[in-house]
Short mmCIF file of C-alpha atoms in Angstrom, two decimals:
data_model
loop_
_atom_site.label_atom_id
_atom_site.label_comp_id
_atom_site.label_asym_id
_atom_site.label_seq_id
_atom_site.Cartn_x
_atom_site.Cartn_y
_atom_site.Cartn_z
CA MET C 64 7.36 -19.57 -3.38
CA ALA C 65 7.86 -18.14 -6.89
CA ALA C 66 5.18 -18.58 -9.55
CA GLU C 67 4.74 -17.63 -13.18
CA LEU C 68 2.04 -15.09 -13.93
CA PRO C 69 -0.19 -15.50 -16.98
CA SER C 70 0.20 -13.36 -20.08
CA ILE C 71 -2.57 -10.75 -19.93
CA GLY C 72 -2.98 -8.17 -22.68
CA LEU C 73 -4.05 -4.59 -22.09
CA SER C 74 -7.66 -5.20 -23.16
CA GLU C 75 -8.17 -8.09 -20.74
CA PHE C 76 -6.28 -6.29 -17.99
CA SER C 77 -8.50 -3.22 -18.36
CA ALA C 78 -11.74 -5.23 -18.54
CA ARG C 79 -10.90 -7.06 -15.31
CA LEU C 80 -9.78 -3.97 -13.39
CA LEU C 81 -12.38 -1.38 -14.44
CA PRO C 82 -15.22 -2.86 -12.32
CA PHE C 83 -13.16 -1.93 -9.25
CA ALA C 84 -12.51 1.68 -10.36
CA PRO C 85 -14.60 2.72 -13.39
CA GLU C 86 -13.10 6.22 -13.30
CA LEU C 87 -9.65 5.04 -14.41
CA SER C 88 -8.63 6.52 -17.76
CA ALA C 89 -7.21 4.57 -20.69
CA ALA C 90 -3.83 6.22 -20.06
CA VAL C 91 -3.78 5.15 -16.40
CA LEU C 92 -4.83 1.60 -17.29
CA SER C 93 -2.01 1.42 -19.83
CA ARG C 94 0.52 2.52 -17.19
CA LEU C 95 -0.82 -0.02 -14.68
CA HIS C 96 -0.51 -2.69 -17.35
CA GLY C 97 3.13 -1.64 -17.76
CA HIS C 98 3.57 -2.46 -14.08
CA TYR C 99 1.94 -5.85 -14.62
CA LEU C 100 4.31 -6.71 -17.47
CA GLU C 101 7.26 -5.94 -15.21
CA LEU C 102 5.68 -7.97 -12.40
CA GLN C 103 5.30 -10.90 -14.79
CA ARG C 104 9.01 -10.75 -15.66
CA TRP C 105 10.26 -10.57 -12.07
CA ASN C 106 7.84 -12.82 -10.23
CA PRO C 107 9.44 -16.19 -11.10
CA ARG C 108 12.73 -14.91 -9.68
CA ILE C 109 11.73 -13.20 -6.45
CA GLY C 110 8.16 -14.29 -5.66
CA LEU C 111 6.29 -10.99 -5.51
CA VAL C 112 2.90 -12.71 -5.92
CA GLY C 113 2.32 -16.10 -4.33
CA PRO C 114 0.90 -19.08 -6.26
CA GLY C 115 -2.37 -18.94 -4.33
CA THR C 116 -3.45 -15.68 -5.97
CA VAL C 117 -2.01 -16.06 -9.48
CA SER C 118 -5.38 -16.80 -11.06
CA GLU C 119 -6.92 -13.66 -9.52
CA VAL C 120 -3.89 -11.39 -9.61
CA ILE C 121 -5.82 -8.48 -11.18
CA GLU C 122 -8.80 -8.70 -8.87
CA ARG C 123 -6.95 -9.51 -5.66
CA HIS C 124 -3.94 -7.23 -5.95
CA TYR C 125 -4.79 -4.41 -8.35
CA GLY C 126 -8.48 -4.35 -7.42
CA GLU C 127 -7.74 -4.20 -3.70
CA SER C 128 -5.22 -1.40 -4.28
CA VAL C 129 -7.48 0.91 -6.33
CA ALA C 130 -10.25 0.45 -3.74
CA ALA C 131 -8.39 2.98 -1.57
CA ILE C 132 -8.67 5.83 -4.08
CA PRO C 133 -11.84 7.31 -2.47
CA LEU C 134 -10.16 7.18 0.95
CA LEU C 135 -7.29 9.33 -0.29
CA ASP C 136 -9.79 11.97 -1.41
CA ARG C 137 -10.70 12.62 2.24
CA LEU C 138 -7.69 14.94 2.48
CA PRO C 139 -7.60 17.38 -0.46
CA GLY C 140 -4.49 19.00 -1.85
CA ARG C 141 -0.99 17.61 -2.35
CA ARG C 142 -0.21 14.95 0.25
CA GLN C 143 2.55 12.59 1.38
CA LEU C 144 1.93 8.82 1.46
CA LEU C 145 4.19 6.13 2.89
CA ASP C 146 3.57 2.53 1.81
CA LEU C 147 5.11 0.00 4.19
CA GLY C 148 6.46 -3.34 2.97
CA SER C 149 5.64 -2.52 -0.64
CA GLY C 150 6.79 -5.84 -2.15
CA GLY C 151 5.16 -6.00 -5.57
CA GLY C 152 3.93 -2.41 -5.37
CA PHE C 153 0.52 -3.10 -3.83
CA PRO C 154 -0.98 -0.72 -2.96
CA GLY C 155 1.59 2.09 -2.97
CA LEU C 156 2.87 2.02 -6.55
CA ILE C 157 -0.63 1.45 -7.92
CA LEU C 158 -1.97 4.44 -5.97
CA ALA C 159 0.93 6.58 -7.19
CA VAL C 160 -0.17 5.92 -10.77
CA CYS C 161 -3.85 6.54 -10.06
CA CYS C 162 -3.46 9.59 -7.78
CA PRO C 163 -0.76 11.91 -9.17
CA ARG C 164 -1.44 14.58 -6.51
CA ILE C 165 -0.13 12.14 -3.85
CA ASP C 166 3.65 12.04 -3.32
CA VAL C 167 4.41 8.38 -2.62
CA VAL C 168 7.35 6.79 -0.83
CA LEU C 169 7.66 3.00 -0.87
CA LEU C 170 9.48 1.39 2.06
CA GLU C 171 10.80 -2.09 1.31
CA SER C 172 13.31 -4.00 3.43
CA ARG C 173 14.60 -6.38 0.74
CA GLU C 174 17.08 -5.09 -1.83
CA ARG C 175 15.85 -7.25 -4.72
CA LYS C 176 12.24 -6.20 -4.21
CA ALA C 177 13.33 -2.57 -3.93
CA ALA C 178 15.14 -2.98 -7.26
CA PHE C 179 11.94 -4.35 -8.79
CA LEU C 180 9.93 -1.41 -7.46
CA ARG C 181 12.28 1.10 -9.04
CA ARG C 182 12.12 -0.70 -12.39
CA ALA C 183 8.34 -1.09 -12.17
CA ALA C 184 7.88 2.60 -11.38
CA THR C 185 9.74 3.42 -14.59
CA ALA C 186 7.65 0.91 -16.56
CA ALA C 187 4.46 2.49 -15.15
CA ASP C 188 5.75 6.00 -15.95
CA THR C 189 5.26 7.24 -12.40
CA THR C 190 7.47 9.30 -10.13
CA LEU C 191 7.98 8.04 -6.58
CA ARG C 192 10.76 7.24 -4.15
CA VAL C 193 11.82 3.79 -3.04
CA VAL C 194 13.55 3.58 0.34
CA THR C 195 15.23 0.37 1.47
CA GLY C 196 14.98 -0.25 5.20
CA TYR C 197 12.78 -1.19 8.15
CA LEU C 198 10.21 0.57 10.29
CA ARG C 199 10.98 -0.05 13.93
CA ALA C 200 11.57 2.63 16.57
CA GLN C 201 12.44 5.06 13.78
CA LEU C 202 11.97 5.50 10.05
CA PRO C 203 14.91 5.31 7.62
CA GLU C 204 16.40 8.40 6.01
CA GLY C 205 14.42 9.45 2.94
CA VAL C 206 10.96 9.15 4.51
CA PRO C 207 9.16 12.52 4.85
CA GLN C 208 9.04 14.06 8.31
CA ARG C 209 5.26 14.49 8.12
CA LEU C 210 2.97 11.87 6.62
CA ASP C 211 -0.65 12.34 5.55
CA PHE C 212 -1.28 8.70 4.66
CA VAL C 213 0.33 5.41 5.60
CA THR C 214 -0.75 2.22 3.83
CA LEU C 215 -0.31 -1.30 5.24
CA ARG C 216 -1.12 -4.42 3.25
CA ALA C 217 0.09 -7.84 4.38
CA VAL C 218 2.20 -6.08 7.01
CA ARG C 219 1.98 -6.48 10.79
CA LEU C 220 3.52 -3.69 12.85
CA GLU C 221 5.27 -3.98 16.19
CA ARG C 222 4.35 -1.63 19.03
CA ALA C 223 7.40 0.56 18.52
CA ALA C 224 6.48 0.99 14.84
CA TRP C 225 2.99 2.26 15.72
CA ARG C 226 4.62 4.79 18.06
CA THR C 227 6.89 5.96 15.26
CA LEU C 228 3.96 6.44 12.90
CA HIS C 229 2.04 8.31 15.59
CA ALA C 230 4.89 10.83 15.84
CA ARG C 231 5.15 11.31 12.05
CA LEU C 232 1.44 11.45 11.13
CA SER C 233 0.13 14.90 10.29
CA ALA C 234 -2.97 16.39 11.91
CA GLY C 235 -5.89 14.60 10.28
CA GLY C 236 -3.59 12.01 8.73
CA HIS C 237 -4.75 8.44 8.25
CA VAL C 238 -3.34 4.93 8.39
CA LEU C 239 -5.07 2.62 5.89
CA GLN C 240 -4.80 -1.04 6.87
CA TRP C 241 -5.85 -3.92 4.60
CA SER C 242 -6.94 -6.83 6.80
CA GLY C 243 -9.18 -9.84 7.21
CA PRO C 244 -12.76 -9.73 8.51
CA GLU C 245 -11.89 -10.14 12.18
CA SER C 246 -12.58 -7.18 14.45
CA SER C 247 -9.54 -5.13 15.37
CA SER C 248 -9.00 -2.76 18.31
CA PRO C 249 -7.36 0.58 17.52
CA PRO C 250 -3.64 0.70 18.27
CA GLN C 251 -2.72 2.88 21.26
CA GLY C 252 -3.12 6.56 20.41
CA PHE C 253 -5.26 5.84 17.32
CA ARG C 254 -8.99 5.73 16.70
CA ALA C 255 -11.12 4.29 13.91
CA VAL C 256 -12.28 6.66 11.16
CA GLY C 257 -15.62 5.87 9.55
CA ASP C 258 -16.78 2.36 8.72
CA VAL C 259 -14.54 -0.38 7.43
CA MET C 260 -14.47 -0.61 3.64
CA PRO C 261 -15.32 -4.11 2.38
CA LEU C 262 -13.21 -5.35 -0.52
CA ALA C 263 -14.56 -7.33 -3.44
CA GLY C 264 -14.18 -11.10 -3.24
CA GLY C 265 -15.40 -13.96 -1.14
CA ASP C 266 -13.06 -13.76 1.84
CA LYS C 267 -14.51 -10.57 3.38
CA ARG C 268 -11.28 -8.61 3.38
CA VAL C 269 -11.57 -4.95 4.38
CA ILE C 270 -9.68 -1.67 4.64
CA ARG C 271 -9.64 -0.14 8.13
CA THR C 272 -8.78 3.52 8.64
CA TRP C 273 -7.05 4.85 11.76
CA SER C 274 -6.16 8.39 12.79
CA ALA C 275 -3.86 9.58 15.56
CA PHE C 276 -5.71 11.50 18.24
CA SER C 277 -3.61 11.92 21.38
CA GLN C 278 -0.11 12.51 22.62
CA LEU C 279 1.54 9.22 23.51
CA SER C 280 3.18 8.83 26.90
CA THR C 281 6.15 6.52 27.29
CA CYS C 282 4.65 5.47 30.63
CA GLU C 283 1.42 4.19 29.13
CA PRO C 284 1.09 0.45 28.47
CA ASP C 285 1.00 -0.61 24.83
CA ARG C 286 -2.22 -2.09 23.46
CA ALA C 287 -1.09 -2.99 19.96
#
């Protein structure tokens, strides 16, 4: 369901986001605000942010996205990140702005949302690739052969998709999964890395981190 987003100036936007990532520079905040202005224009037409989170759009969507910045620092150097089901750009586009050393690819199945992402990337003055397609038993053309990070927010993967990610994830690579407070067993071939990261807010949402650790066998039963 489409909803109108409130008009929020740069000063208010920055004041509401900085508690989640105090290290963000004025230049980065200005670019993120450029994304918000584009989101505000497009949301009534294609429903990128639902009506239930309009009043907390900065805290819920931008705040939850920038929370992953310390997790990306676990792997130094230039890295490849794939964001699945990017929608409004959370978290992939936001992380591309905040972490310029990360090469980001956004995978979005819907053409209109992919069009928004390309326009929003320009508005936020960030360089990334937007690929239109689905993750099933294989990844679409345009996705890097080796991935250091995969981000999942409001996306549930089928078993075949987990297998595909397992094959593409680099040694030491991580899958970052935004989820609710319920406990979650590692998908087959993956193990938990560190503790879950609690996200700000009253609903106890967290980021879980998985890494691939074994060769998958097609004869093994799926557990996820």
